[in-house]
XYZ file of C-alpha atoms in Angstrom:
706
model
C 0.312 0.043 -0.125
C 1.211 3.779 -0.551
C 2.014 5.642 2.221
C -0.280 8.917 1.750
C 2.932 11.351 2.274
C 5.279 9.205 -0.343
C 2.354 8.883 -2.566
C 4.982 11.815 -4.966
C 7.906 8.824 -4.692
C 6.100 6.389 -5.551
C 6.124 5.147 -9.776
C 3.154 3.175 -9.687
C 1.049 5.720 -7.343
C 1.635 8.180 -10.132
C 1.652 6.508 -12.587
C -2.097 5.381 -11.733
C -2.751 8.726 -10.994
C -1.666 9.415 -14.449
C -3.933 6.741 -15.957
C -6.751 8.027 -13.769
C -6.605 11.964 -15.114
C -6.540 10.255 -18.502
C -9.530 8.537 -18.255
C -11.593 10.995 -16.694
C -10.840 13.600 -19.552
C -11.957 11.555 -21.822
C -15.193 10.472 -19.871
C -15.801 13.958 -19.129
C -15.382 14.891 -22.964
C -17.865 11.660 -23.631
C -20.400 13.560 -21.461
C -20.511 16.616 -23.317
C -20.338 15.068 -26.802
C -23.328 12.602 -26.057
C -25.196 14.799 -24.573
C -24.820 17.732 -27.729
C -25.758 15.007 -29.256
C -28.572 14.453 -27.945
C -29.412 18.087 -28.033
C -29.304 18.386 -31.813
C -30.663 14.979 -32.960
C -33.955 15.601 -30.572
C -33.840 18.767 -32.871
C -32.715 17.434 -36.005
C -34.755 14.351 -35.818
C -37.980 16.990 -35.069
C -37.145 18.670 -38.392
C -36.619 15.332 -40.164
C -39.944 13.682 -39.378
C -41.866 17.374 -40.018
C -40.224 17.030 -43.854
C -40.821 13.637 -43.999
C -44.495 13.577 -42.843
C -45.580 16.739 -44.977
C -44.580 14.498 -47.887
C -46.711 11.848 -46.902
C -49.355 12.146 -49.155
C -53.142 9.459 -47.688
C -54.081 8.536 -51.240
C -56.283 5.443 -49.948
C -58.235 6.069 -54.101
C -56.357 2.937 -56.330
C -54.601 -0.211 -55.163
C -51.439 1.183 -56.954
C -52.208 4.054 -54.388
C -52.659 2.585 -51.570
C -49.658 0.159 -51.830
C -47.856 3.818 -52.256
C -49.384 5.568 -49.470
C -48.607 2.341 -46.935
C -45.265 2.053 -48.239
C -44.192 6.205 -47.208
C -45.582 5.569 -43.810
C -43.981 2.573 -43.319
C -40.589 4.328 -44.217
C -41.484 7.451 -41.677
C -42.754 4.676 -38.874
C -39.069 3.031 -39.987
C -37.410 6.239 -39.518
C -38.791 6.675 -35.855
C -37.537 3.517 -34.322
C -33.794 4.186 -35.566
C -34.517 7.655 -34.172
C -35.654 5.960 -30.573
C -33.053 3.181 -30.961
C -30.181 5.627 -31.323
C -32.134 8.310 -28.544
C -32.080 5.534 -26.407
C -28.374 3.666 -26.739
C -27.107 7.616 -26.325
C -29.421 7.724 -22.958
C -27.726 4.412 -21.739
C -24.314 5.580 -22.673
C -24.674 8.915 -20.428
C -26.391 7.069 -17.375
C -22.858 4.683 -17.786
C -20.090 7.492 -18.550
C -22.154 9.749 -15.234
C -22.031 6.860 -12.812
C -18.523 6.237 -14.119
C -17.284 10.007 -13.525
C -18.260 9.386 -9.337
C -15.885 6.500 -9.291
C -14.489 6.258 -12.666
C -13.044 2.068 -11.647
C -12.368 0.709 -8.198
C -9.514 -2.450 -9.450
C -7.096 -3.681 -11.710
C -6.166 -6.820 -12.834
C -2.979 -7.804 -14.932
C -3.803 -10.841 -17.248
C -1.631 -12.959 -19.571
C -4.408 -14.134 -21.747
C -1.651 -16.278 -24.144
C 1.224 -17.599 -23.004
C 4.300 -15.436 -25.301
C 1.891 -12.334 -25.095
C 2.118 -8.814 -23.839
C 0.312 -8.446 -20.214
C -3.708 -7.054 -20.722
C -4.719 -3.928 -17.913
C -8.462 -4.395 -17.436
C -9.595 -1.833 -15.059
C -12.960 -3.112 -13.179
C -15.962 -0.454 -12.141
C -19.409 0.293 -11.379
C -20.761 0.288 -15.317
C -18.374 -0.225 -18.700
C -17.350 2.309 -21.090
C -15.365 1.682 -24.127
C -14.106 4.187 -26.194
C -14.126 5.489 -30.435
C -12.633 1.792 -31.539
C -14.608 -0.087 -29.393
C -11.887 -1.064 -26.619
C -12.030 -1.675 -23.651
C -11.412 1.379 -20.959
C -13.411 0.352 -18.180
C -15.105 -3.202 -17.562
C -17.963 -3.940 -15.426
C -17.549 -5.629 -12.824
C -20.484 -8.120 -13.599
C -18.372 -8.808 -16.529
C -17.117 -12.228 -17.368
C -13.701 -10.856 -16.931
C -13.759 -9.327 -14.361
C -14.477 -13.028 -12.173
C -10.576 -12.543 -12.447
C -10.791 -10.648 -9.936
C -13.108 -11.905 -6.852
C -11.602 -15.121 -7.214
C -9.117 -14.117 -5.588
C -6.560 -16.758 -6.663
C -3.162 -15.337 -8.046
C -1.150 -17.177 -11.242
C -3.885 -19.479 -13.064
C -7.353 -18.420 -12.525
C -10.139 -18.913 -14.827
C -13.633 -17.569 -15.746
C -16.530 -17.748 -18.000
C -17.967 -17.051 -21.358
C -20.796 -18.334 -23.274
C -20.214 -21.704 -21.112
C -16.495 -21.782 -22.499
C -13.999 -21.545 -19.621
C -10.985 -19.226 -20.735
C -8.249 -20.187 -18.451
C -5.774 -16.728 -17.672
C -3.056 -15.865 -15.040
C -3.309 -13.448 -13.202
C -0.424 -11.413 -12.470
C -1.527 -8.555 -10.678
C -4.556 -7.583 -8.306
C -5.116 -3.865 -7.377
C -7.813 -1.644 -5.523
C -8.257 1.831 -5.494
C -9.660 4.174 -3.075
C -11.007 6.461 -6.396
C -13.313 9.802 -5.612
C -13.829 11.237 -9.605
C -10.475 12.150 -10.544
C -8.176 11.550 -7.319
C -6.442 9.006 -6.497
C -6.017 8.927 -2.861
C -4.570 5.530 -2.162
C -3.743 1.658 -3.774
C -3.954 -1.505 -2.272
C -2.210 -4.348 -4.222
C -3.757 -7.526 -2.255
C -4.051 -11.907 -3.136
C -7.021 -12.411 -0.466
C -9.984 -11.772 1.025
C -8.652 -11.585 4.438
C -6.249 -9.267 3.771
C -7.967 -7.074 1.599
C -7.113 -3.378 2.525
C -9.820 -2.140 0.350
C -12.598 -4.218 2.495
C -11.228 -3.417 5.612
C -11.157 0.252 4.961
C -14.863 0.422 3.806
C -15.544 -1.814 7.231
C -14.327 1.063 9.060
C -16.746 3.650 8.017
C -20.154 4.346 10.270
C -23.095 3.595 9.558
C -25.957 5.755 7.411
C -28.904 5.286 7.303
C -28.805 3.539 3.685
C -27.074 0.200 2.921
C -24.199 0.709 1.356
C -23.146 -0.705 -2.636
C -20.171 -2.860 -1.592
C -19.483 -3.999 -5.760
C -15.601 -2.992 -4.334
C -15.100 -5.923 -2.009
C -17.696 -8.381 -2.417
C -15.323 -11.259 -1.222
C -14.883 -15.537 -3.052
C -17.604 -17.016 -1.021
C -20.468 -13.722 -1.643
C -19.244 -13.650 -5.072
C -19.782 -17.583 -5.911
C -23.483 -16.880 -5.340
C -23.427 -13.320 -7.212
C -22.635 -15.338 -9.746
C -23.694 -18.723 -8.743
C -25.302 -20.656 -11.789
C -29.154 -19.862 -13.333
C -30.631 -22.224 -11.133
C -34.730 -23.099 -9.946
C -34.079 -22.298 -6.366
C -30.213 -21.032 -5.337
C -31.323 -21.454 -0.992
C -28.296 -19.195 0.723
C -27.903 -19.510 4.635
C -25.149 -17.386 6.480
C -24.310 -16.279 9.489
C -25.045 -12.754 11.059
C -23.518 -10.195 9.371
C -22.313 -12.384 6.368
C -23.568 -9.703 3.822
C -26.611 -11.481 2.388
C -28.715 -8.477 1.845
C -25.824 -6.623 -0.083
C -24.720 -10.171 -2.079
C -28.715 -9.950 -2.708
C -28.600 -7.473 -4.507
C -25.733 -7.945 -6.087
C -27.146 -10.806 -7.394
C -30.164 -8.691 -9.305
C -27.476 -6.517 -10.794
C -25.684 -9.592 -11.749
C -28.944 -11.161 -14.195
C -30.360 -7.847 -14.984
C -26.790 -7.652 -16.204
C -26.102 -10.897 -17.995
C -29.587 -11.350 -18.925
C -30.327 -7.140 -20.205
C -31.892 -8.400 -23.839
C -34.511 -10.542 -22.177
C -34.361 -9.112 -18.420
C -36.195 -5.511 -17.130
C -36.648 -4.582 -13.422
C -40.295 -5.367 -13.552
C -39.202 -9.240 -14.213
C -37.738 -9.015 -10.566
C -39.412 -9.001 -7.153
C -37.510 -8.785 -3.826
C -39.547 -9.748 -0.179
C -38.404 -7.722 2.498
C -38.924 -7.839 5.747
C -40.871 -4.310 6.679
C -40.937 -0.988 5.139
C -37.911 0.162 7.126
C -35.335 -2.387 5.521
C -37.594 -1.528 2.190
C -35.594 1.941 2.619
C -32.482 0.972 3.707
C -31.542 -0.610 0.667
C -33.368 1.878 -1.938
C -30.552 3.351 -3.303
C -27.795 0.022 -4.013
C -28.749 -0.904 -7.106
C -29.561 2.915 -7.885
C -25.656 3.308 -8.247
C -24.539 0.393 -10.106
C -27.386 2.177 -12.169
C -29.634 -0.581 -12.061
C -33.530 0.113 -11.250
C -34.946 -1.347 -8.590
C -36.938 -4.454 -8.420
C -40.204 -4.453 -7.750
C -39.617 -4.349 -4.151
C -42.589 -6.164 -1.099
C -43.771 -7.342 2.005
C -45.650 -9.833 2.568
C -48.171 -8.213 4.257
C -48.116 -5.350 0.544
C -47.645 -8.399 -1.511
C -51.226 -10.592 0.327
C -52.914 -6.682 0.074
C -52.159 -6.359 -3.317
C -53.905 -9.666 -4.992
C -57.276 -8.956 -2.717
C -56.456 -10.201 0.422
C -55.453 -7.669 2.503
C -58.456 -7.439 5.167
C -57.255 -11.186 5.897
C -55.384 -12.441 9.557
C -51.960 -12.099 7.287
C -51.553 -16.301 8.589
C -48.844 -16.792 9.945
C -50.661 -19.889 12.583
C -51.729 -21.389 9.106
C -50.364 -25.085 8.962
C -49.293 -26.628 5.911
C -51.827 -29.353 6.267
C -54.161 -26.521 6.245
C -53.167 -26.537 2.919
C -53.283 -29.552 1.492
C -56.418 -30.766 2.896
C -57.623 -27.539 1.325
C -55.890 -28.732 -2.098
C -57.258 -32.595 -1.813
C -61.031 -31.203 -1.136
C -60.646 -29.411 -4.778
C -60.706 -32.404 -6.133
C -64.468 -33.108 -5.246
C -65.398 -30.021 -5.168
C -69.080 -29.117 -6.167
C -69.661 -25.101 -6.628
C -73.317 -24.130 -4.318
C -74.787 -21.179 -5.905
C -73.847 -18.767 -2.505
C -70.467 -19.940 -3.810
C -70.853 -17.431 -6.646
C -72.288 -13.468 -6.897
C -73.516 -11.469 -9.909
C -70.825 -9.412 -12.304
C -71.454 -5.747 -10.794
C -70.264 -3.378 -12.524
C -70.655 0.967 -12.246
C -72.721 0.195 -9.874
C -75.491 -1.952 -13.080
C -75.756 -5.554 -13.213
C -74.332 -7.012 -16.071
C -74.785 -10.750 -14.999
C -77.241 -12.093 -12.832
C -75.745 -14.926 -10.373
C -78.272 -17.682 -11.826
C -76.516 -16.953 -15.121
C -72.927 -16.899 -13.606
C -74.442 -20.783 -12.105
C -75.823 -21.524 -15.188
C -72.329 -21.013 -16.914
C -70.483 -23.154 -13.661
C -72.902 -25.560 -14.344
C -72.174 -26.323 -18.177
C -68.518 -27.431 -16.419
C -69.050 -29.343 -14.228
C -67.992 -32.970 -15.148
C -63.661 -30.837 -15.008
C -62.507 -30.798 -11.597
C -62.082 -27.311 -9.622
C -58.515 -26.312 -11.296
C -57.140 -23.873 -14.162
C -58.759 -25.917 -17.142
C -62.105 -25.434 -14.826
C -61.299 -21.525 -14.032
C -60.017 -21.278 -17.784
C -63.863 -22.320 -19.405
C -65.990 -20.631 -17.198
C -63.606 -16.907 -18.012
C -64.574 -17.755 -21.128
C -68.535 -18.696 -21.153
C -68.883 -15.615 -18.900
C -66.426 -13.374 -21.546
C -68.957 -14.401 -23.793
C -72.482 -13.559 -22.192
C -70.932 -10.348 -21.126
C -70.157 -9.145 -24.888
C -73.546 -10.466 -25.730
C -75.158 -8.810 -22.730
C -73.223 -5.144 -23.901
C -74.674 -5.784 -27.532
C -78.141 -5.937 -26.287
C -78.083 -3.334 -23.745
C -76.019 -1.173 -27.123
C -79.950 -1.587 -29.150
C -81.394 0.825 -26.155
C -83.133 3.899 -27.313
C -82.071 5.333 -23.993
C -78.059 4.138 -23.175
C -78.045 6.077 -27.340
C -79.692 9.075 -26.287
C -76.952 9.643 -23.429
C -74.135 8.862 -25.851
C -75.452 11.807 -28.758
C -75.771 13.209 -25.879
C -71.947 13.315 -24.251
C -70.003 16.520 -25.178
C -66.902 16.324 -27.577
C -64.678 16.335 -25.400
C -65.684 13.157 -23.885
C -67.113 11.250 -27.473
C -62.644 12.541 -28.585
C -62.115 10.500 -25.464
C -64.390 7.301 -25.870
C -64.259 7.194 -29.661
C -60.861 9.161 -30.914
C -63.109 11.451 -32.680
C -66.255 12.893 -33.100
C -69.893 10.958 -33.565
C -71.409 11.582 -36.739
C -74.575 8.936 -37.036
C -75.494 9.351 -40.222
C -77.940 6.367 -39.456
C -79.590 3.970 -37.191
C -76.074 1.150 -38.505
C -74.402 3.507 -37.352
C -75.565 4.853 -34.547
C -75.577 0.975 -33.328
C -71.837 0.483 -33.852
C -71.557 3.697 -31.676
C -73.431 2.200 -29.020
C -71.471 -1.220 -29.535
C -68.310 0.755 -28.798
C -69.385 3.216 -25.965
C -71.245 0.038 -24.070
C -67.875 -1.896 -24.713
C -66.174 0.827 -23.596
C -68.096 1.641 -19.826
C -68.213 -1.400 -19.178
C -64.662 -2.591 -20.164
C -64.001 -3.627 -16.539
C -66.547 -6.084 -15.849
C -64.399 -8.032 -18.216
C -60.865 -7.810 -15.456
C -63.712 -8.463 -12.488
C -64.572 -11.725 -14.283
C -60.133 -11.879 -14.918
C -59.956 -12.093 -11.495
C -62.533 -14.632 -10.597
C -65.072 -11.332 -8.883
C -67.494 -14.077 -9.546
C -66.574 -16.970 -6.880
C -67.422 -16.395 -3.032
C -63.406 -17.553 -2.181
C -64.006 -17.878 1.088
C -67.194 -18.699 1.004
C -65.748 -22.104 -0.572
C -62.620 -22.351 1.586
C -64.567 -21.468 4.928
C -66.864 -24.481 3.727
C -63.952 -26.593 2.789
C -62.693 -26.131 5.739
C -65.815 -25.833 8.408
C -64.138 -22.186 9.949
C -65.874 -19.619 10.312
C -63.204 -17.020 8.140
C -60.273 -17.547 6.092
C -56.774 -16.053 6.642
C -54.686 -14.038 3.844
C -52.035 -17.719 3.297
C -55.326 -19.400 2.551
C -57.012 -17.644 0.909
C -54.941 -17.058 -1.732
C -53.852 -21.012 -1.633
C -57.174 -21.801 -2.594
C -57.522 -19.270 -5.557
C -54.344 -20.805 -6.530
C -55.872 -24.242 -6.343
C -58.399 -22.600 -9.157
C -55.583 -20.269 -11.355
C -53.238 -23.418 -11.433
C -49.660 -19.676 -11.044
C -50.563 -16.287 -9.868
C -47.882 -14.518 -11.504
C -46.746 -15.140 -15.120
C -44.270 -12.528 -15.989
C -42.278 -13.100 -12.850
C -38.792 -13.941 -13.473
C -36.925 -14.159 -10.382
C -37.725 -13.900 -7.051
C -35.632 -12.708 -3.800
C -36.785 -13.212 -0.403
C -34.804 -12.117 2.395
C -34.817 -13.165 5.579
C -36.600 -16.028 4.488
C -36.213 -18.392 8.006
C -38.809 -15.894 9.195
C -41.727 -17.362 6.798
C -43.650 -19.874 7.814
C -44.204 -23.472 5.255
C -47.957 -22.182 4.583
C -46.548 -18.751 3.146
C -43.642 -20.042 1.537
C -46.101 -23.224 0.422
C -47.772 -19.716 -1.287
C -44.892 -18.428 -3.308
C -43.531 -21.506 -5.240
C -47.066 -22.143 -6.081
C -48.315 -17.845 -7.296
C -45.084 -17.996 -8.635
C -44.731 -21.370 -10.291
C -42.166 -19.158 -13.217
C -39.630 -17.971 -11.757
C -36.430 -19.124 -10.280
C -36.126 -18.228 -6.395
C -33.161 -16.859 -4.757
C -33.638 -17.372 -0.582
C -31.475 -15.564 2.063
C -31.894 -16.660 5.301
C -30.346 -17.569 8.698
C -31.286 -20.023 10.327
C -30.170 -18.851 13.921
C -32.132 -15.603 13.356
C -35.740 -17.201 13.398
C -37.172 -15.215 16.317
C -41.071 -16.007 15.132
C -42.202 -19.082 16.264
C -44.097 -21.456 14.030
C -41.495 -20.559 10.890
C -39.622 -23.340 9.075
C -36.831 -24.657 9.411
C -33.994 -25.091 6.071
C -34.494 -28.557 5.489
C -38.447 -27.731 5.445
C -38.103 -24.220 3.563
C -35.687 -26.641 0.730
C -38.707 -29.860 1.376
C -41.583 -26.825 -0.224
C -39.277 -25.668 -3.081
C -38.017 -28.790 -4.108
C -42.416 -29.800 -4.369
C -42.566 -26.713 -6.743
C -39.482 -26.394 -8.903
C -37.221 -30.091 -8.552
C -34.377 -29.061 -7.804
C -32.578 -26.698 -4.654
C -28.919 -25.528 -4.419
C -27.573 -24.167 -2.008
C -24.628 -22.457 0.064
C -23.422 -21.252 3.635
C -21.747 -17.955 4.068
C -19.424 -18.869 7.186
C -18.063 -14.570 7.307
C -18.578 -12.128 9.639
C -17.497 -8.548 7.926
C -20.198 -6.538 9.546
C -19.005 -6.841 13.541
C -16.088 -6.953 15.754
C -14.194 -9.934 16.826
C -15.566 -9.178 20.492
C -18.767 -8.355 19.408
C -18.417 -11.936 17.182
C -17.248 -13.739 19.679
C -19.995 -12.861 22.111
C -23.546 -12.939 19.716
C -21.832 -17.286 18.563
C -20.919 -17.596 21.905
C -25.240 -18.878 21.699
C -24.117 -21.526 19.050
C -23.105 -24.981 19.350
C -19.533 -26.047 19.305
C -19.310 -27.642 16.352
C -21.155 -24.388 13.975
C -18.496 -21.893 16.680
C -15.904 -23.546 14.616
C -16.106 -22.530 10.886
C -17.162 -18.850 11.612
C -14.467 -16.452 11.016
C -15.132 -12.526 11.292
C -12.196 -10.357 9.361
C -12.556 -7.118 11.384
C -10.024 -5.760 12.960
C -10.417 -5.785 17.033
C -12.154 -3.228 19.149
C -14.593 -2.117 22.396
C -15.183 -5.268 24.855
C -19.140 -6.144 25.088
C -20.698 -4.726 28.582
C -23.212 -6.877 30.044
C -24.644 -5.813 33.176
C -27.305 -7.159 35.329
C -28.540 -4.902 38.562
C -30.953 -5.627 40.853
C -32.446 -2.016 41.517
C -34.994 -0.338 39.245
C -33.417 3.031 39.747
C -29.315 2.198 39.259
C -30.956 -0.162 36.188
C -32.660 3.239 34.330
C -29.550 5.154 34.898
C -27.276 2.966 33.956
C -29.660 2.194 30.207
C -29.849 6.269 30.914
C -26.186 7.142 30.691
C -25.397 4.368 28.215
C -28.150 6.762 25.397
C -26.234 9.634 26.732
C -22.847 7.916 25.648
C -20.586 9.849 22.959
C -20.428 7.716 20.031
C -20.142 8.421 16.423
C -23.075 7.501 13.931
C -26.349 5.323 15.520
C -27.250 4.006 18.683
C -29.966 1.200 18.337
C -31.976 0.234 21.836
C -33.582 -3.116 20.679
C -36.055 -4.609 23.010
C -37.473 -7.566 22.406
C -40.744 -6.522 21.675
C -43.427 -3.945 21.769
C -44.320 -3.693 24.695
C -41.611 -3.055 25.437
C -39.984 -0.590 23.087
C -43.220 1.191 24.971
C -42.862 0.715 28.243
C -38.935 2.126 27.560
C -40.157 4.727 24.942
C -41.694 5.819 29.096
C -38.341 6.334 30.598
C -35.917 7.108 27.949
C -38.635 10.597 26.449
C -37.440 12.777 23.980
C -33.631 10.778 24.219
C -34.163 8.110 21.661
C -36.612 8.404 18.641
C -38.972 5.128 18.541
C -38.242 3.681 15.287
C -41.632 0.725 15.090
C -42.091 0.277 10.885
C -42.752 3.143 9.281
C -40.226 5.147 9.313
C -36.986 5.914 8.236
C -33.369 5.673 10.334
C -31.595 8.656 11.021
C -27.512 8.947 10.166
C -26.941 9.506 13.177
C -28.951 9.843 17.087
C -30.040 7.281 18.627
C -33.337 5.488 18.213
C -35.313 3.100 20.103
C -36.944 0.523 17.829
C -38.152 -3.313 18.594
C -37.077 -6.329 17.255
C -38.954 -7.665 14.251
C -38.368 -4.412 13.034
C -33.837 -4.302 13.526
C -33.730 -7.376 11.557
C -31.441 -7.522 8.998
C -30.745 -3.033 9.759
C -27.006 -2.979 11.524
C -25.758 -0.347 13.884
C -23.016 1.136 15.442
C -23.679 0.603 18.544
C -26.098 -1.985 20.158
C -28.164 -1.126 23.732
C -30.060 -4.413 24.931
C -32.393 -3.319 27.270
C -33.652 -5.883 28.495
C -31.426 -8.731 28.803
C -32.751 -10.244 32.163
C -33.115 -13.340 32.538
C -37.349 -13.130 31.955
C -37.200 -12.286 29.299
C -34.511 -14.040 27.314
C -34.631 -17.740 29.124
C -33.065 -21.044 28.316
C -34.552 -21.651 24.877
C -33.978 -22.104 21.425
C -36.249 -19.445 20.677
C -35.014 -17.078 23.030
C -31.315 -17.765 22.124
C -32.152 -16.818 18.371
C -32.977 -13.756 19.639
C -30.754 -12.410 21.835
C -27.885 -13.923 18.674
C -30.119 -11.083 16.770
C -30.198 -8.421 18.809
C -26.455 -8.344 19.428
C -25.426 -9.086 16.224
C -26.845 -6.055 15.061
C -24.227 -3.880 15.841
C -20.383 -3.303 13.928
C -18.513 -1.764 16.660
C -20.221 -1.907 20.492
C -22.507 -3.800 22.238
C -24.090 -2.627 25.903
C -26.525 -5.173 27.309
C -28.250 -4.115 30.454
C -30.576 -6.147 32.751
C -33.286 -5.969 34.646
C -33.159 -8.508 37.652
C -31.484 -11.721 37.084
C -29.375 -12.138 33.618
C -30.232 -14.144 31.079
C -28.571 -17.831 31.348
C -27.310 -17.729 28.050
C -24.947 -15.121 28.707
C -24.134 -15.734 33.063
C -22.012 -18.328 31.998
C -18.946 -16.070 30.618
């Protein structure tokens, strides 16, 4: 590593700074040229299109004239498409240039591509960029050749290109600390434990947002990021192993690798809570990618129409299997059906819906039955709308529309010269007015799922999980467009919830990340059960482990891993440098305890301090004791960058803080049970630099042996 005071005497530093300056100037030139090109091209395109459109004469008088007219229109459309493609290309290039101007690259590898050939320097950044001769200036961190950097293998190494392995010789692996056109320092590194840039990044204090760690992805993390595209990848990682960062890098990697066919809205990300959603929302944009569809379980069930029901955390997989078994012999009753109503108008009566259902009674309940009934209902609705169009009253209503409304519906003003033309307009009018009724048929509004499910199960109400499962039994699949579904904190989901997700997104590939030791809720699925759920629906499940903690100091890591069995402890490591010993104290008297708690909260420190209470009830009590000294966060607020927050463990999950105070480490709150052990492990492992553990009364037996 170069010493800052000796940078002027370091020829390598000067050489790298010179390269950076030269590249930065090229990027600035590109930015200016693209911006000017976009501006002038837009004006030029506008003028060209005006002139071309004026030359087109619409003449459909004869066969030859019609062909010429259509050819002229086609030529005009092709010119418009070409302008759009050129514009989109330049806009994307400008986006990448602007991204690189913040940090042109973060690493360099020197590779001998073939024996006897001169070595090649490859600079790696957040985005790729080539010069005017299409030679790479910077390669995207997700490109195949960049894998040589993340492999962390000096000497012979390899990477995959189009399914073929290329073997090269890595002679240099260099990391940079760069801000815009200024090189602050560089490191020549070989393996993860000596990764100076990583350690430098880890020393930085907490911010209210998760940071982009692309430059510091470690080898075990990279194996997840670049893993083969498999039906299901299940990742079990200890606290602080970078699971969430790896998940986001994986999304970015997939969006890059499949950029011609995959868009961000085809990727779903399930997060634990809205605070967590805000915490991660800048990571993908910092890599030049759009955020995926990000939802919590609650938001997901609400968007599907099941939001008013109990979330179904207590629903068992046996209940869902019982529903599936019953569906095979299910006979729909008249009260299981409802009329098709739209815009306060009954369009198909319940009896008509019943008649459509009975027409296909020989089919078992399932996707085929549902598709046939829907088709029949659409036909009956079209006949009903055609009949309504003949109504004198409706035709008068249509003819009385103001000009703006006519243009909105028909794209023109009404010129009805005779009864036939009036009827034609009336059909278009009713179809536009009641178009939403077809949507009602598609979303199965004609089925009373609650009544059907309650009858099957003999219950007074359905949970959201049961309701969604029953609808899936009728439809077979939920979302047909999703290609990837990422579930963070997967250990917090029940088997039944995962069964719903696996079937709802049956056409998608899954990435499931979690920590079996952070399963803090009763009744959630074990990793073995998670794997079994997805084997049933997706055929195979690949599994990976992340065993290195990058978040916490060795002292804090030793504290929370002391809650695991000895064999597990031996496999886990921390790469952080030595820090401050945790403070663990118990108080017999309430006043002494509160004095120590208030002192810990008032203790000066950089970054964000979190008081992590075991439950919402304890947050309420502690809030009264601490007053304005701590800001309460319950799940609907963003985290501040500094200060003190008080939050329940369920919200703290997945987040990290400079200083964590566990204010309720007494035996009654954290008894010696597996669940309490996992909860305490989760609370302690939120800390990066300092931990203060306080108990009012007898200290938890989980820590008393220390």
